[in-house]
Amino acid sequence: MQRWRGLEEIPGDWGRSVVTIGSFDGVHRGHQLIINRAVERARELGAKAVVVTFDPHPSEVVRPGSHPPLLAPQPRRAELIAELGVDAVLVLPFTFELSQESPETFVQQVLVDALHARTVIEGPNFRFGHKAAGNVELLAKLGRGADFDVEVVDLQVCGEAGGGEPFSSTLTRRLVATGDLAGANEVLGRPHRVEGVVVRGAQRGRELGYPTANVETVPHSAIPADGVYAGWLTAPTEGSLVPGGGTGERMPAAISVGTNPTFDGTTRTVEAYAIDRVGLDLYGMHVAVDFLAYLRGMEKFDSIDALLVRMADDVERARVLTGAGPAAG
């Protein structure tokens, strides 16, 4: 899959494309429907499937300070999109100037001149251009004069998550924020992931016999509610890409999100204990934490012994849920 940042990186001899445009935060199951249809249509036409997305999130430019929690950083989004079989991802730097472009200018510059669109696939609520003035009806009208057609895909996927609410990035963020990882993972079609660099913390886990990777998360990450979770810690192996690239060692883990109230902590952290792993040195590495299931809320214990008993139970429950196998010895 080719990756372009900005129109200037598109090859001059790029042929006809089937295009879909959106933020695609999380690449949830609704997004997957529309991207899969773009790939399918491209194969039917003998064209290339291209996903157009934006960085940063448009809301941060249009309404500074309103950046929503991100379900996946841009590199991770590109990897998830690549897994669906697209030929290229175009990341448009979302600037104030781009936000001021009329729908007509955007269509001409991006869809016609740069990508030579043959078909554009969108959901029924797609909006584009200055003040979101463009919709699918206008897009279809512009397409008739520019030799591309528009196909509207119904994205109304529902399940148990949110009491049957249609799947969306907004719903997923809400589920993550409340610790409903079962619901969030149903919408995403995979465990929710948080990424970041391992930094030195208070090292209390090491002192207690449960050394944890203290993850300094990517800015604006959607962090689950305070509590303890089962999941996986993925770290790059020698010569591998960072976890967002889909490679590295995936280790069953017990994960803590919160301020460590037993020790009167004030800083909210994401810490992952790789079950049964000894001597891991991950400082400075970019890692990924995948949240499989919520185990319990954050608690303040009266003694270290009481905390250790609960931590041992957390690890055993995480071991079972992740299929880590029996404890050594």
XYZ file of C-alpha atoms in Angstrom:
329
model
C 0.000 0.000 0.000
C 1.246 3.464 -0.883
C 1.075 6.265 1.668
C 1.034 9.914 0.663
C 1.065 12.959 2.888
C -0.269 15.789 0.786
C -1.297 16.004 -2.844
C 2.269 16.613 -4.010
C 3.274 13.036 -3.118
C 0.739 11.427 -5.485
C 2.569 9.964 -8.511
C 2.014 11.945 -11.672
C 0.985 8.825 -13.589
C -1.604 7.708 -11.042
C -4.601 6.275 -12.883
C -8.317 6.234 -12.164
C -9.355 5.754 -8.533
C -12.251 4.671 -6.414
C -12.102 7.042 -3.456
C -13.614 7.322 -0.006
C -13.020 10.306 2.287
C -13.307 10.624 6.054
C -11.543 10.830 9.407
C -12.032 7.071 9.949
C -10.942 7.316 13.579
C -10.706 3.791 14.914
C -11.544 2.207 11.534
C -14.544 0.622 13.272
C -16.931 -1.865 11.679
C -19.004 0.876 10.058
C -15.870 2.338 8.471
C -14.855 -1.136 7.364
C -18.099 -1.493 5.393
C -17.422 1.608 3.332
C -13.715 0.879 2.778
C -14.445 -2.718 1.807
C -16.999 -1.477 -0.727
C -14.431 0.937 -2.182
C -11.964 -1.924 -2.607
C -14.645 -4.143 -4.157
C -15.718 -1.425 -6.607
C -12.113 -0.678 -7.551
C -11.549 -4.319 -8.428
C -14.735 -4.322 -10.543
C -13.513 -1.276 -12.489
C -9.847 -2.237 -12.712
C -9.026 0.943 -10.782
C -7.138 1.708 -7.570
C -8.811 2.053 -4.164
C -7.751 5.192 -2.281
C -8.727 6.324 1.225
C -8.426 10.047 1.945
C -8.122 11.078 5.565
C -6.886 14.054 7.578
C -4.264 14.958 10.155
C -4.835 16.545 12.609
C -8.494 15.853 13.278
C -10.491 18.642 11.539
C -12.164 19.709 14.789
C -8.808 20.797 16.201
C -8.460 23.349 13.393
C -12.087 24.397 13.109
C -12.664 24.551 16.886
C -9.253 24.634 18.636
C -9.231 22.772 21.921
C -12.107 20.484 20.916
C -9.944 17.604 19.668
C -11.826 14.381 20.505
C -9.988 11.484 22.152
C -8.432 9.461 19.355
C -9.215 5.775 18.979
C -6.124 5.303 16.812
C -3.210 7.600 15.926
C -2.748 8.294 12.235
C -0.041 5.630 11.587
C -2.234 3.000 13.235
C -5.238 4.079 11.158
C -3.150 3.657 8.017
C -2.172 0.126 9.049
C -5.765 -0.843 9.791
C -6.875 0.564 6.438
C -4.059 -1.298 4.668
C -5.341 -4.570 6.127
C -8.588 -3.995 4.203
C -6.769 -4.132 0.863
C -6.688 -0.512 -0.288
C -4.002 0.560 -2.731
C -3.172 3.935 -1.182
C -3.904 6.220 1.753
C -3.745 9.970 1.207
C -3.307 11.926 4.432
C -4.210 15.558 3.872
C -2.705 17.956 6.421
C -5.815 19.680 7.723
C -4.974 23.368 7.796
C -7.014 26.531 8.220
C -6.660 27.123 4.477
C -8.069 23.674 3.695
C -10.975 24.317 6.069
C -11.881 27.417 4.031
C -12.040 25.629 0.669
C -15.431 25.425 -0.990
C -16.841 21.971 -1.800
C -16.297 22.701 -5.485
C -12.618 23.553 -5.005
C -12.010 20.474 -2.856
C -13.609 18.196 -5.439
C -11.627 19.703 -8.298
C -8.249 19.675 -6.576
C -8.445 16.357 -4.731
C -10.877 14.101 -6.547
C -10.499 15.283 -10.119
C -6.994 16.715 -10.610
C -5.058 14.559 -8.120
C -6.848 11.213 -7.855
C -8.743 11.048 -11.170
C -11.762 9.653 -9.362
C -13.972 7.188 -11.209
C -16.275 6.490 -8.257
C -16.581 8.036 -4.807
C -17.996 5.881 -1.997
C -19.460 7.640 1.053
C -21.945 7.243 3.869
C -25.265 9.117 3.756
C -24.155 11.773 6.272
C -20.880 12.697 4.555
C -20.116 16.433 4.678
C -17.206 18.341 3.174
C -15.956 21.795 2.267
C -16.110 25.122 4.119
C -18.613 25.004 6.990
C -19.509 21.456 5.875
C -21.532 22.945 3.046
C -21.116 19.892 0.809
C -23.174 16.709 1.110
C -23.620 13.560 -0.961
C -26.245 15.232 -3.168
C -23.850 18.048 -4.083
C -21.023 15.552 -4.521
C -23.124 13.561 -7.000
C -24.028 16.737 -8.880
C -20.372 17.756 -9.149
C -19.463 14.233 -10.190
C -21.835 14.324 -13.139
C -19.846 17.226 -14.535
C -16.453 15.679 -13.754
C -16.824 12.087 -14.969
C -17.197 10.318 -11.632
C -20.186 8.746 -9.953
C -21.127 8.601 -6.276
C -22.260 5.531 -4.387
C -23.835 5.895 -0.943
C -23.328 3.021 1.486
C -25.571 2.406 4.494
C -23.259 2.356 7.526
C -25.939 1.593 10.114
C -24.281 -1.370 11.817
C -25.677 -2.244 15.243
C -25.064 -4.818 17.956
C -25.319 -5.085 21.714
C -22.923 -2.170 22.262
C -24.587 0.962 23.558
C -27.937 -0.793 23.863
C -28.204 -1.234 20.104
C -27.005 2.251 19.160
C -25.547 2.459 15.614
C -21.793 1.911 15.600
C -19.763 5.115 15.420
C -16.517 6.654 16.653
C -18.527 8.760 19.107
C -20.147 5.674 20.606
C -16.791 3.905 20.821
C -15.164 6.816 22.647
C -18.016 6.839 25.155
C -17.731 3.101 25.767
C -13.955 3.328 26.226
C -14.321 6.269 28.618
C -16.719 4.310 30.819
C -14.605 1.135 30.798
C -17.056 -0.848 28.657
C -14.361 -2.600 26.663
C -16.683 -5.416 25.622
C -18.896 -2.859 23.901
C -16.010 -0.856 22.442
C -14.355 -3.982 21.098
C -17.633 -5.075 19.487
C -17.803 -1.792 17.578
C -14.130 -1.897 16.597
C -14.065 -5.584 15.720
C -10.837 -5.953 17.744
C -9.437 -4.914 21.148
C -9.080 -1.184 21.736
C -5.418 -0.152 21.557
C -3.411 2.595 23.240
C 0.159 3.339 22.141
C 3.089 5.248 23.583
C 6.670 5.240 24.800
C 7.730 3.399 27.948
C 9.079 5.841 30.523
C 10.415 5.480 34.065
C 7.774 5.682 36.757
C 7.850 5.218 40.528
C 8.900 1.552 39.967
C 6.558 0.357 42.722
C 5.434 -2.552 40.568
C 9.003 -3.804 40.360
C 9.342 -3.550 44.153
C 6.131 -5.550 44.588
C 7.168 -8.282 42.175
C 5.051 -7.063 39.256
C 7.294 -4.876 37.079
C 5.160 -2.780 34.754
C 5.753 -0.824 31.567
C 4.686 2.762 32.305
C 3.325 3.979 28.964
C 3.391 7.686 28.111
C 0.489 7.616 25.697
C 0.226 9.405 22.366
C -1.450 12.840 22.789
C -5.272 12.843 22.633
C -5.438 9.045 23.084
C -8.771 7.568 24.166
C -7.799 6.104 27.537
C -10.179 3.654 29.231
C -11.739 4.481 32.592
C -9.647 3.975 35.712
C -9.436 0.308 36.600
C -7.657 -2.978 35.969
C -7.912 -4.793 32.643
C -6.784 -7.944 30.895
C -5.083 -7.550 27.556
C -1.773 -7.616 25.754
C 1.439 -5.613 25.702
C 3.158 -5.548 22.323
C 6.781 -4.446 22.099
C 9.041 -4.232 19.046
C 11.567 -6.993 18.586
C 14.992 -6.417 17.091
C 14.639 -5.207 13.528
C 10.843 -5.017 13.701
C 8.520 -2.108 13.195
C 6.714 -0.395 16.063
C 3.529 -2.187 17.151
C 1.361 0.046 14.988
C 3.025 -1.639 12.059
C 1.614 -4.981 13.094
C 4.897 -6.586 14.155
C 6.608 -7.198 17.455
C 6.137 -9.524 20.425
C 2.609 -9.728 21.836
C 2.575 -10.645 25.534
C -0.465 -11.363 27.760
C -0.759 -8.615 30.350
C -2.594 -7.228 33.345
C -3.115 -3.502 32.803
C -3.718 -0.738 35.321
C -5.179 2.668 34.467
C -5.357 5.272 37.211
C -3.487 7.205 39.890
C -2.393 4.367 42.228
C -4.572 5.532 45.158
C -2.986 3.090 47.632
C 0.190 5.170 47.311
C -1.698 8.501 47.185
C -0.760 9.004 43.563
C -1.959 12.029 41.631
C -0.721 11.316 38.093
C -2.937 9.164 35.880
C -0.899 6.412 34.239
C -1.275 3.404 31.957
C 0.863 0.520 33.215
C 1.076 -2.994 31.813
C 2.536 -6.054 33.535
C 3.649 -8.682 31.013
C 2.583 -11.916 32.693
C 5.466 -14.228 33.666
C 8.030 -12.179 31.767
C 11.290 -11.560 33.636
C 14.012 -9.053 32.858
C 12.142 -7.052 30.194
C 13.828 -3.726 29.416
C 11.389 -1.647 27.405
C 12.451 1.879 28.398
C 12.317 4.220 25.429
C 10.452 1.741 23.238
C 7.182 2.526 21.454
C 4.734 -0.112 22.626
C 1.057 -0.940 22.237
C -1.432 -1.925 24.923
C -4.532 -3.810 23.767
C -7.460 -3.847 26.199
C -9.418 -7.105 26.125
C -11.630 -7.004 29.223
C -12.424 -4.925 32.315
C -11.539 -6.732 35.548
C -12.339 -4.260 38.339
C -12.338 -0.627 39.331
C -9.407 1.199 40.902
C -9.281 0.665 44.665
C -7.359 2.034 47.636
C -6.110 -0.780 49.886
C -5.440 -0.555 53.612
C -2.176 -2.476 53.361
C 0.440 -3.630 50.870
C -0.436 -7.254 51.699
C -4.067 -6.663 50.727
C -2.942 -5.022 47.496
C -0.663 -7.968 46.671
C -3.500 -10.449 47.184
C -5.714 -8.520 44.794
C -2.898 -8.088 42.242
C -2.273 -11.831 42.240
C -5.970 -12.396 41.546
C -5.922 -9.783 38.767
C -2.989 -11.511 37.102
C -4.627 -14.932 37.286
C -7.858 -13.615 35.781
C -5.897 -11.871 33.023
C -3.952 -15.094 32.443
C -7.164 -17.035 31.849
C -8.846 -14.402 29.652
C -5.783 -13.971 27.381
C -5.001 -17.682 27.198
C -1.547 -17.140 28.685
C -1.306 -20.669 30.028
C -0.679 -21.914 33.575
C 1.672 -20.104 35.935
C 5.261 -21.323 35.973
C 6.137 -23.619 38.868
